[in-house]
mmCIF file of C-alpha atoms in Angstrom:
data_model
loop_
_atom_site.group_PDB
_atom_site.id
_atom_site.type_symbol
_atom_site.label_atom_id
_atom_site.label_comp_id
_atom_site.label_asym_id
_atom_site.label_seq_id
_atom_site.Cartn_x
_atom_site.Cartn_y
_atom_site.Cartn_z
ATOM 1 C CA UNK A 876 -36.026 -35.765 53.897
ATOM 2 C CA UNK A 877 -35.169 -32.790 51.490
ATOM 3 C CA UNK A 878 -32.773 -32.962 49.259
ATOM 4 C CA UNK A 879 -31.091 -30.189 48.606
ATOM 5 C CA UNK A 880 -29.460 -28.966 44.674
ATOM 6 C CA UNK A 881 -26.787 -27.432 44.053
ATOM 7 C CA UNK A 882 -27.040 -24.172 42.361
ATOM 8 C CA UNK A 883 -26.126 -24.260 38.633
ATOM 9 C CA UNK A 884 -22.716 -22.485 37.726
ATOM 10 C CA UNK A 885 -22.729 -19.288 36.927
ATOM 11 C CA UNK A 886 -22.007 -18.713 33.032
ATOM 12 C CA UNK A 887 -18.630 -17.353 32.393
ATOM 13 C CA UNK A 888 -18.422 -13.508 31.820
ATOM 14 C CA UNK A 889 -18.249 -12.975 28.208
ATOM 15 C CA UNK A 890 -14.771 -12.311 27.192
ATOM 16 C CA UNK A 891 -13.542 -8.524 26.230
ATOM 17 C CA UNK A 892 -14.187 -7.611 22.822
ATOM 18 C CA UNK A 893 -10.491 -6.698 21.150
ATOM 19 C CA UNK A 894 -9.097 -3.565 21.265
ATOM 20 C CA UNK A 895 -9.073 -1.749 18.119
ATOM 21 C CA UNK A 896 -8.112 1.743 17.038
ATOM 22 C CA UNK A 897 -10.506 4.439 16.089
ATOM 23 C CA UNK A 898 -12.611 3.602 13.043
ATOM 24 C CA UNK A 899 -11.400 5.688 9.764
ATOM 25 C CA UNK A 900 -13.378 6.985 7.481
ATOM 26 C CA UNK A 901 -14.943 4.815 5.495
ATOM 27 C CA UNK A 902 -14.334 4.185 1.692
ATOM 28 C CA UNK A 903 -17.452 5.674 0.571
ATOM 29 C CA UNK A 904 -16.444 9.471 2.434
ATOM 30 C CA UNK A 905 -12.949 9.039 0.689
ATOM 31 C CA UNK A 906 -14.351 8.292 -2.802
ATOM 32 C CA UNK A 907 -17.144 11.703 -2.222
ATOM 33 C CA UNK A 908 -13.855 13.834 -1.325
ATOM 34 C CA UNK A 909 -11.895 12.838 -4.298
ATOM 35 C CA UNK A 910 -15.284 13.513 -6.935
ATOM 36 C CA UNK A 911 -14.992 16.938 -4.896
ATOM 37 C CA UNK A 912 -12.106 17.501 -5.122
ATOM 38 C CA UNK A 913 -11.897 16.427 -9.004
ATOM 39 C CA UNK A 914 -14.268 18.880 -9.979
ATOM 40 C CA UNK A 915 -12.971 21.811 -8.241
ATOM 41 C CA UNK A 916 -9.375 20.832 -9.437
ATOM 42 C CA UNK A 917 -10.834 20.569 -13.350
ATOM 43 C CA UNK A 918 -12.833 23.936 -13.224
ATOM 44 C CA UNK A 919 -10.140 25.804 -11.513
ATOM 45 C CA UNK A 920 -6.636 24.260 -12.323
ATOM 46 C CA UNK A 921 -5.701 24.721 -16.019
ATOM 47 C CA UNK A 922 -5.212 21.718 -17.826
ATOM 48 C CA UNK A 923 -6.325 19.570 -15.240
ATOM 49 C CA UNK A 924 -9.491 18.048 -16.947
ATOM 50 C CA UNK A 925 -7.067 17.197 -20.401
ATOM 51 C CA UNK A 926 -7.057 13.810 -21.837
ATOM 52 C CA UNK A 927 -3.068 14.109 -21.482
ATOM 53 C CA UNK A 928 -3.240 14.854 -18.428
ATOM 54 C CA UNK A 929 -5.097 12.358 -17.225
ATOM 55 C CA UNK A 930 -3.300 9.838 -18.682
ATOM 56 C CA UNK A 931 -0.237 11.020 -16.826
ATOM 57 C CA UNK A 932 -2.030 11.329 -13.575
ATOM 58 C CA UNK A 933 -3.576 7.734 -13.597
ATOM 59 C CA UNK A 934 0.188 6.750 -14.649
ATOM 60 C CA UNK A 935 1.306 8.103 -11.371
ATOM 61 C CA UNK A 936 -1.220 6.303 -9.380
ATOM 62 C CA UNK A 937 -0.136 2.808 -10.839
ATOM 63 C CA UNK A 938 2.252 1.586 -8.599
ATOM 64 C CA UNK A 939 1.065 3.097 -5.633
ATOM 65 C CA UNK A 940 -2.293 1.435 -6.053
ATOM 66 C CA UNK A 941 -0.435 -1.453 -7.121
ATOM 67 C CA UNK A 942 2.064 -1.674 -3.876
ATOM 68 C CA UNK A 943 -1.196 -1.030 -2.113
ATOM 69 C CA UNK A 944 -3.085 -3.376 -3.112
ATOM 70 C CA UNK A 945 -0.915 -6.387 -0.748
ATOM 71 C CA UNK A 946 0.416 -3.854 1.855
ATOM 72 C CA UNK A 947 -3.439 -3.118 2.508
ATOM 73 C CA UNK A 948 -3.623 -6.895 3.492
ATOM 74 C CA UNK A 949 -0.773 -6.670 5.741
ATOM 75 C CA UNK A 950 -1.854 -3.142 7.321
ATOM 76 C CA UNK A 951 -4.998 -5.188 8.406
ATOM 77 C CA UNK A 952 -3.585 -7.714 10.294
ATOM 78 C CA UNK A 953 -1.807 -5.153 12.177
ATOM 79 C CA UNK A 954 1.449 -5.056 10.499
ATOM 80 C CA UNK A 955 3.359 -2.726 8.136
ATOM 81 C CA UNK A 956 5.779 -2.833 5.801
ATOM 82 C CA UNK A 957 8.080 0.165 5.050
ATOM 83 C CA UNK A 958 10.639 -1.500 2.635
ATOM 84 C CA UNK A 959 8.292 -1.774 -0.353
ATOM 85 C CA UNK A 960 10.175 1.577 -1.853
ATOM 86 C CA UNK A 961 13.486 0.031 -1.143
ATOM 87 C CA UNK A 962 12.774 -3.534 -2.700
ATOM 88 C CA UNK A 963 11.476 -1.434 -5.738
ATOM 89 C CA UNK A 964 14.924 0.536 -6.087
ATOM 90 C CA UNK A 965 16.881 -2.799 -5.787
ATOM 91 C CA UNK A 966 14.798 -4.485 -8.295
ATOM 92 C CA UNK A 967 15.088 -1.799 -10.253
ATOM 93 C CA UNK A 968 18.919 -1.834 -9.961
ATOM 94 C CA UNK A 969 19.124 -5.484 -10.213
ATOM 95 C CA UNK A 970 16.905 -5.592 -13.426
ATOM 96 C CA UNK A 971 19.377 -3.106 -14.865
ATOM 97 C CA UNK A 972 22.636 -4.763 -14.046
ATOM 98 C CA UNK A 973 21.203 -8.325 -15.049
ATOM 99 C CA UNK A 974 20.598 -6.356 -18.782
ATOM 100 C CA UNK A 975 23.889 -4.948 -18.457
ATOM 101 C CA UNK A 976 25.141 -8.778 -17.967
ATOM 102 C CA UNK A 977 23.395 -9.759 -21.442
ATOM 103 C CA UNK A 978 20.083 -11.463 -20.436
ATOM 104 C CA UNK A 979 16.685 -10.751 -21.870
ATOM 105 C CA UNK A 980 13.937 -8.956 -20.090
ATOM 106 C CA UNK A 981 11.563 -12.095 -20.819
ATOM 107 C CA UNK A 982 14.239 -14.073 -18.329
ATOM 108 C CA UNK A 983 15.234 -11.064 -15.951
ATOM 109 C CA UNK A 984 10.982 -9.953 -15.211
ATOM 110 C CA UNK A 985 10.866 -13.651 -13.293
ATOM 111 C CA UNK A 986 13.993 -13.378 -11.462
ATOM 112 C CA UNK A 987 13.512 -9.638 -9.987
ATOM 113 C CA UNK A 988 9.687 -11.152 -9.136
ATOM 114 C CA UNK A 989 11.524 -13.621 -7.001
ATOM 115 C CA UNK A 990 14.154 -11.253 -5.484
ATOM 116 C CA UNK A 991 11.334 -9.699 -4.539
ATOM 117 C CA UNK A 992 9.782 -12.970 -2.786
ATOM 118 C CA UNK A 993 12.440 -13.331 -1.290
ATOM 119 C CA UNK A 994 13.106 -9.472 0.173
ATOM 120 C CA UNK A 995 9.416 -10.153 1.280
ATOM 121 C CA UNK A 996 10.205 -13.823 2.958
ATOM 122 C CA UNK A 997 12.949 -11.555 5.078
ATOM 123 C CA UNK A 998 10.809 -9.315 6.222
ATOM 124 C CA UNK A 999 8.089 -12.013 7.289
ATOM 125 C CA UNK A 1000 11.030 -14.127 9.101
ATOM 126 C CA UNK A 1001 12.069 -11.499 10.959
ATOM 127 C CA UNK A 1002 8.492 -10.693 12.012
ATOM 128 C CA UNK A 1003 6.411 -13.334 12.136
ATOM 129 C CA UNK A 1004 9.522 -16.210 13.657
ATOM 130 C CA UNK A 1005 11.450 -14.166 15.527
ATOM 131 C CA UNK A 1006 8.816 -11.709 16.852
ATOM 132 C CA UNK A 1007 10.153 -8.884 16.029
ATOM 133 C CA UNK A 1008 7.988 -5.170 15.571
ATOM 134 C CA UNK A 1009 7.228 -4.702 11.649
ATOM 135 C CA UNK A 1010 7.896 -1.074 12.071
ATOM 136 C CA UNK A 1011 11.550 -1.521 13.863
ATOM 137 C CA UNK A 1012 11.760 -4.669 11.278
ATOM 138 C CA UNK A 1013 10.697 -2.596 8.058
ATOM 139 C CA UNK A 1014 12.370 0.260 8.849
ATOM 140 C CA UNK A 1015 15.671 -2.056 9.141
ATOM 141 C CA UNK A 1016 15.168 -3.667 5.618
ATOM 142 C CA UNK A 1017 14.465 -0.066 4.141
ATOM 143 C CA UNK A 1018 17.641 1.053 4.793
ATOM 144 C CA UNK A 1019 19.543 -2.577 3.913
ATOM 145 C CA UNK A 1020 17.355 -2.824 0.894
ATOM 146 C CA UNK A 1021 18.534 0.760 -0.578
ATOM 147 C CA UNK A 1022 22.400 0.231 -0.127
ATOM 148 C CA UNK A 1023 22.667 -2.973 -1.296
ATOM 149 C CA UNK A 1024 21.124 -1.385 -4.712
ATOM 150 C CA UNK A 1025 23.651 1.143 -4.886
ATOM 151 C CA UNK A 1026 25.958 -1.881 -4.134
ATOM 152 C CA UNK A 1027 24.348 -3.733 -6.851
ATOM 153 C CA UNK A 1028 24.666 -0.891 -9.533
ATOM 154 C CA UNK A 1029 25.992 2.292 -7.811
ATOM 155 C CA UNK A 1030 24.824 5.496 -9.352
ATOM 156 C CA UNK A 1031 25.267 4.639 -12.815
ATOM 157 C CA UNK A 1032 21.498 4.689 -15.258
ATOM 158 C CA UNK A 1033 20.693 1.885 -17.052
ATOM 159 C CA UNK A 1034 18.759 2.891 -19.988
ATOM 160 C CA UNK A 1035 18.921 1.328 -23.050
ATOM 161 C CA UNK A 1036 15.918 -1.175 -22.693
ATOM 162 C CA UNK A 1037 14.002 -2.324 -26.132
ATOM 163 C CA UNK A 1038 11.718 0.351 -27.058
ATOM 164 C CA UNK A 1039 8.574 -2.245 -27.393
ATOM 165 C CA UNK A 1040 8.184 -2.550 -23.484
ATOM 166 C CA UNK A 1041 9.134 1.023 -23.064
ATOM 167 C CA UNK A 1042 6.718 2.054 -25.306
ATOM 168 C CA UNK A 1043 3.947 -0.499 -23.733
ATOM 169 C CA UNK A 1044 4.655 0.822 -20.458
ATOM 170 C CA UNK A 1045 3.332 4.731 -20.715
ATOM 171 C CA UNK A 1046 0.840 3.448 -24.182
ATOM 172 C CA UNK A 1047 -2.968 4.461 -23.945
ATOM 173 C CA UNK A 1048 -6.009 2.520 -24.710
ATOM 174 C CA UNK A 1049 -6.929 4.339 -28.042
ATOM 175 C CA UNK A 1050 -7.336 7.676 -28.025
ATOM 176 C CA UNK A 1051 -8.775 7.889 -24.190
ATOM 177 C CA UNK A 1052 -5.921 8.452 -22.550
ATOM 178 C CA UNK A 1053 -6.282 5.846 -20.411
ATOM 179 C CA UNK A 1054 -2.860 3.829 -20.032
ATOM 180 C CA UNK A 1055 -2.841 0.441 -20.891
ATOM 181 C CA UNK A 1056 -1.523 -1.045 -17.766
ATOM 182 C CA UNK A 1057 -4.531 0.090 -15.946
ATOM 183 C CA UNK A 1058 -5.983 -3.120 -17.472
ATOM 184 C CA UNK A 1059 -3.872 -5.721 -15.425
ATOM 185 C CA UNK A 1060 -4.060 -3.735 -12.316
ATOM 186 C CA UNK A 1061 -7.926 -3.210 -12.379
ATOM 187 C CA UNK A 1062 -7.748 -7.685 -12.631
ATOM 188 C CA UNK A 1063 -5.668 -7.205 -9.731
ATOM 189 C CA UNK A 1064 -7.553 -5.069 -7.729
ATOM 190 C CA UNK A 1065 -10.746 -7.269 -8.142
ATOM 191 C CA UNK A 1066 -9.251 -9.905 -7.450
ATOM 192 C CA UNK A 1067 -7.454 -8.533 -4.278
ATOM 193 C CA UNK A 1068 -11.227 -7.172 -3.488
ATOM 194 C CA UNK A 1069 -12.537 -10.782 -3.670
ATOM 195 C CA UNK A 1070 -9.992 -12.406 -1.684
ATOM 196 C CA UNK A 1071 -10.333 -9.817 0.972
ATOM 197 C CA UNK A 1072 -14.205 -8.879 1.482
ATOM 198 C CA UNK A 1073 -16.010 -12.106 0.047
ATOM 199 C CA UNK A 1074 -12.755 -15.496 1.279
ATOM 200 C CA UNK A 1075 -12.512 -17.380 4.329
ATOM 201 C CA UNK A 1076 -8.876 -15.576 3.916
ATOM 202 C CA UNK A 1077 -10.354 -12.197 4.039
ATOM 203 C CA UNK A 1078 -12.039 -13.154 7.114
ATOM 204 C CA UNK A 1079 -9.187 -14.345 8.708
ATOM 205 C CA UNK A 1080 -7.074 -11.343 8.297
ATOM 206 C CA UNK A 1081 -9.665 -9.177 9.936
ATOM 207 C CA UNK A 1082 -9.711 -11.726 12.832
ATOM 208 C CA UNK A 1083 -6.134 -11.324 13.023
ATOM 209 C CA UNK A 1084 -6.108 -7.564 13.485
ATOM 210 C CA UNK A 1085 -8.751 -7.610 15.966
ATOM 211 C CA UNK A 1086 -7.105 -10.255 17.994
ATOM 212 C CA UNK A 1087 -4.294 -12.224 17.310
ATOM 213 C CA UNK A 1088 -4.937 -14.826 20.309
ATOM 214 C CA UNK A 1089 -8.553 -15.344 19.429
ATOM 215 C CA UNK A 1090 -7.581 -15.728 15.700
ATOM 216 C CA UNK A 1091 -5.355 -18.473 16.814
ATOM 217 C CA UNK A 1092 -7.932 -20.297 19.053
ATOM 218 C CA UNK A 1093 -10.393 -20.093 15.951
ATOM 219 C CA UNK A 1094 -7.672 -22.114 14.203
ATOM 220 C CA UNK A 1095 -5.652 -19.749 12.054
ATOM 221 C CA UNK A 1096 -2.010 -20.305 11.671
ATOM 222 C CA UNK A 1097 -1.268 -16.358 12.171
ATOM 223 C CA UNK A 1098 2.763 -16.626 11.410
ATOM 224 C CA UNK A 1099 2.242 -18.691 8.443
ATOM 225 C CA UNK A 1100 -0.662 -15.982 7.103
ATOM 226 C CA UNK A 1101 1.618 -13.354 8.183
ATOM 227 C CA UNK A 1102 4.280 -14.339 6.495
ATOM 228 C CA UNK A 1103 3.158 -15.120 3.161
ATOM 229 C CA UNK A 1104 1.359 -11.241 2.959
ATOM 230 C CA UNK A 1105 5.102 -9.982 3.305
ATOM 231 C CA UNK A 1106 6.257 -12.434 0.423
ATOM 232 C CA UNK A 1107 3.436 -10.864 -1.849
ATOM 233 C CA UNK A 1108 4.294 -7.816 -0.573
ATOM 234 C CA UNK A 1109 7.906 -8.503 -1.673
ATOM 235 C CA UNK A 1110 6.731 -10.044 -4.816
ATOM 236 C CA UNK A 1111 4.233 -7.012 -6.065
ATOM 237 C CA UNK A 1112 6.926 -4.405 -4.747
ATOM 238 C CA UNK A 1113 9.755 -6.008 -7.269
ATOM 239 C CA UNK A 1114 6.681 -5.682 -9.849
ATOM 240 C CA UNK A 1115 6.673 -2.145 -9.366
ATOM 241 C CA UNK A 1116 9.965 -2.156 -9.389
ATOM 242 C CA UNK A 1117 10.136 -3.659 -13.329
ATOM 243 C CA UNK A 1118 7.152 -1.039 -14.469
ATOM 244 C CA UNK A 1119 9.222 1.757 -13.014
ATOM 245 C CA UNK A 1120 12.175 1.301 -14.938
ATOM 246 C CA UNK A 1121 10.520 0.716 -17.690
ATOM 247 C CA UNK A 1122 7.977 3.162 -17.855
ATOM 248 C CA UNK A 1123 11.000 5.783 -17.036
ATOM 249 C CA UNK A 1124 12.578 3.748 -19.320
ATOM 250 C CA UNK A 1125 15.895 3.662 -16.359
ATOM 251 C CA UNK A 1126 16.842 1.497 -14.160
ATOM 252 C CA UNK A 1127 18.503 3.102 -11.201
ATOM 253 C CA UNK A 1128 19.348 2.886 -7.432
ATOM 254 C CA UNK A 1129 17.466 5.656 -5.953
ATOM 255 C CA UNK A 1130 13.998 4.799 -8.016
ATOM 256 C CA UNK A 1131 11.101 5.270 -6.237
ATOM 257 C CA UNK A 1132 12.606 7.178 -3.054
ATOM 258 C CA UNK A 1133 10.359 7.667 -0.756
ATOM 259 C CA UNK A 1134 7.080 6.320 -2.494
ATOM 260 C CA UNK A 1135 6.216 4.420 0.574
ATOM 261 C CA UNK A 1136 4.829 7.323 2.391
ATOM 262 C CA UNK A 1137 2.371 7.687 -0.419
ATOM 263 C CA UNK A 1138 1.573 4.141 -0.201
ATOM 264 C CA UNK A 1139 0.958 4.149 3.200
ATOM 265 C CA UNK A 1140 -0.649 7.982 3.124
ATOM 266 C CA UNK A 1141 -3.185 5.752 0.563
ATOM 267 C CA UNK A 1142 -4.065 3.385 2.669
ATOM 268 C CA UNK A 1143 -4.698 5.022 5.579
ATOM 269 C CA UNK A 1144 -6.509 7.669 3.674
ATOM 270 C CA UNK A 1145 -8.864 5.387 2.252
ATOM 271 C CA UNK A 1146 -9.773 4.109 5.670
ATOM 272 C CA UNK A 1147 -8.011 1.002 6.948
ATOM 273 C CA UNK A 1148 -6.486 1.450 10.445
ATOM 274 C CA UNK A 1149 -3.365 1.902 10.965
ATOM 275 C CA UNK A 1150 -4.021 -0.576 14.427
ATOM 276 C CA UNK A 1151 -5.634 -3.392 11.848
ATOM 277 C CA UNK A 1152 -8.944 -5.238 11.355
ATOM 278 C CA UNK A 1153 -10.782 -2.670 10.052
ATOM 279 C CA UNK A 1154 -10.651 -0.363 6.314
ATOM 280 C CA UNK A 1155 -11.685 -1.686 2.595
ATOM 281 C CA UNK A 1156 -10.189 -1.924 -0.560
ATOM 282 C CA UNK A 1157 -12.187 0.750 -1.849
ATOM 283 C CA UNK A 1158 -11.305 3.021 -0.055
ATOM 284 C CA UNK A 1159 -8.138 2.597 -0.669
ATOM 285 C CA UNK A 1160 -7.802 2.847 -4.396
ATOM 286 C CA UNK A 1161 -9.884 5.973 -3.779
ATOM 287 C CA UNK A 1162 -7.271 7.339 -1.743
ATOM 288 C CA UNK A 1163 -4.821 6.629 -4.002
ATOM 289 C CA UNK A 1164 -6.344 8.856 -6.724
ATOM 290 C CA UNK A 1165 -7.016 11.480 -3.984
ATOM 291 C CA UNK A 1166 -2.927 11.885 -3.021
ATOM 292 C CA UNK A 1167 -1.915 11.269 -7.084
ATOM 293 C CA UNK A 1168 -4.486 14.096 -7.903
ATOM 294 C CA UNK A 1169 -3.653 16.892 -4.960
ATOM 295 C CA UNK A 1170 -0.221 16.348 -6.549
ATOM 296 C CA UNK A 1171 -0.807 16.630 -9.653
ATOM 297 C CA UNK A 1172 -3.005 19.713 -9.346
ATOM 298 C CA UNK A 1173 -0.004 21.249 -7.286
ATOM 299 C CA UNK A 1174 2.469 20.708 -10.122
ATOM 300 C CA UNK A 1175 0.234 21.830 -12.869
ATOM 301 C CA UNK A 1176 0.181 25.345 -10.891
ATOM 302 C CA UNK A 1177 4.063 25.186 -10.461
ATOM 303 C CA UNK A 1178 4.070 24.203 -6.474
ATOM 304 C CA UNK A 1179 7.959 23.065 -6.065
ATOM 305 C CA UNK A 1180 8.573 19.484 -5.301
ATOM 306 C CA UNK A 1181 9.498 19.606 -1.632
ATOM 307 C CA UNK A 1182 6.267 21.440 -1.231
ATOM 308 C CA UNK A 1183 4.786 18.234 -2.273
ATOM 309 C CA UNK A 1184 6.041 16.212 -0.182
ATOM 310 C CA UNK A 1185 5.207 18.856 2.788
ATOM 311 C CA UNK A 1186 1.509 18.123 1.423
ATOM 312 C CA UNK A 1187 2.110 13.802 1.484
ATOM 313 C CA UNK A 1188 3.097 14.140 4.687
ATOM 314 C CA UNK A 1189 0.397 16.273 6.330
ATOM 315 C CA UNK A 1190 -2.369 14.181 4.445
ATOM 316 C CA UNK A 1191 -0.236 11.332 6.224
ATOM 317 C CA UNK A 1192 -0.869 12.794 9.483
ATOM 318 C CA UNK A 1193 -4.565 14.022 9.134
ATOM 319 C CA UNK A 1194 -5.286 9.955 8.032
ATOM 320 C CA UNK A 1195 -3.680 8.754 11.611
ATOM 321 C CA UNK A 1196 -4.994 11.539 13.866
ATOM 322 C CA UNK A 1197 -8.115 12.392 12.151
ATOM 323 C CA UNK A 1198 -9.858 9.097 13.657
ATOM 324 C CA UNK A 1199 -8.415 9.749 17.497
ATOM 325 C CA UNK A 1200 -9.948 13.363 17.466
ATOM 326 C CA UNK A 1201 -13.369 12.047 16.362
ATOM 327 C CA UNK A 1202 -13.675 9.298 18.684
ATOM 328 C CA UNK A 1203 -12.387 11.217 21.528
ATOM 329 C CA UNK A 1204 -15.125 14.048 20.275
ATOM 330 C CA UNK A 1205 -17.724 10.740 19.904
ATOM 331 C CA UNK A 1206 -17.084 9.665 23.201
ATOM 332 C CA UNK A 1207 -17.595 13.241 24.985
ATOM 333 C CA UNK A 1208 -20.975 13.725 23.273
ATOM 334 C CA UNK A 1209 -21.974 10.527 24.185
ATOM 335 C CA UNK A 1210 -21.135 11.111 27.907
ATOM 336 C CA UNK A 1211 -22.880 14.543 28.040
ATOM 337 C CA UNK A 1212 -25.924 12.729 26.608
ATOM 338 C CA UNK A 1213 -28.502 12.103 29.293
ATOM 339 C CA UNK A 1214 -29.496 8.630 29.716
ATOM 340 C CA UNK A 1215 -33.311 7.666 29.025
#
């Protein structure tokens, strides 16, 4: 009598790798356009190449790299956060009306930080509890964040803050040029390197942007990740927010309007995509010198403000539609390619 087996099941069909945007340039290709670009501005733009200047250009590319540094973290678990220019503008008018009310700076620096946290802790409620878009979310706080600092301190300048941390805030490291608070954020940025390219957390966040529901099966409490990135977010913004005033040595409402399109025009330049889990924090930081120094080669040769912003925003565009033209091109070639 034969016995008969039954076949063996079939192995289930490997599940679909996650959707994910077009791949950006990477942070090496960013970092080889700005030394370009360096050396053509400092042979051809006078006064580009000075000490001075230099000092005043890596002074304009503090807070952005700063404000970068956590909004890179949220960009790659496919979120955003538009607000960070807002929550600098109320910290800034908060910091001045609290010195208005009598307190010292060494008291008032802790409480903007956690105004800031708690801006942040907003934002991640809305998003990561309620389920709500980041963009529609962000865009919402922007708006709510900027009027309640002209609430706070309407359109009056604070600006009679002790010399000493004035004076700290723009000082250079010797006679380099080189401005002091580059120190700190250079800590920061290593540290934000570590954490994101060589942590379990790092990994995590990439997992997230890839794929939220496999990032979950894998274990990773996604809303609870999610929402403490818009806390630091909040937390680092408000930061900015204290070395603005003081570095302009003013606290007021409208500080910092509209510097989170050159955040954002950083990040994406510098290669993370704008759909998440992919981009480096190299590449960022390179593309933060690359905006800070297009700009400041256009104002050394008198190119009016608004023009400026013309150039932010088509450097914004080329970083989101830059990747879609060459995959699409990518994809063609690889079509028209005969098979072996």
């Amino acid at each position: 009598m034969t016995v008969e087996t039954a076949p063996a099941p079939a192995a289930p069909a490997p599940a679909a790798p996650a959707r994910r945007g077009p791949t950006l340039p990477s942070g090496s290709v960013i970092t080889t356009f700005l030394v370009l670009f360096l050396v053509v501005a400092a042979v051809s733009v006078e006064g580009f190449a000075s000490t001075r200047n230099a000092g005043f250009l890596l002074l304009d590319v503090v807070v952005i790299a700063l404000i970068a540094l956590p909004l890179t973290l949220v960009v790659v678990t496919g979120e955003i956060d538009l607000s960070v220019a807002s929550t600098v503008g109320l910290s800034s008018a908060v910091m001045g009306q609290l010195w208005i009310a009598g307190l010292p700076l060494e008291a008032i620096v802790p409480l903007v930080l956690v105004l800031g946290g708690v801006l942040g802790a907003v934002n991640g409620f809305l998003v990561t509890r309620l389920g709500l878009p980041s963009l529609a979310v962000t865009i919402g706080t922007l708006a709510l964040y900027r009027g309640l600092a002209f609430v706070v301190l309407g359109d009056q300048a604070v600006a009679d803050f002790p010399r000493a941390w004035t004076t700290w805030a723009i000082s250079s490291i010797g006679s380099t040029g080189i401005p002091t608070v580059v120190v700190p954020l250079l800590v920061l940025v290593v540290v934000t390197a570590v954490v994101l390219h060589a942590t379990p957390v790092g990994r995590s966040l990439y997992a997230m942007g890839n794929s939220e529901d496999a990032a979950r099966f894998s274990g990773i409490d996604v809303a609870r990740t999610k929402l403490w990135l818009f806390v630091a977010t909040g937390v680092v913004s408000a930061l900015g927010g204290v070395y603005w005033t003081l570095r302009y040595g003013s606290a007021r409402a409208d500080n910092a309007t509209g510097l989170e399109l050159q955040v954002v025009a950083a990040i994406l330049l510098g290669g993370v995509s704008i759909f998440g889990g992919s981009g480096g924090l190299l590449g960022v930081i390179a593309g933060a010198l690359l905006l800070a120094s297009v700009r400041n080669a256009l104002q050394l040769v008198n190119v009016p403000s608004d023009v400026l912003n013309i150039v932010t925003g088509v450097l914004l565009i080329t970083a989101v539609v830059a990747p879609q033209v060459t995959a699409r091109v990518k994809g063609r070639l690889a079509r028209r390619r005969p098979a072996s």
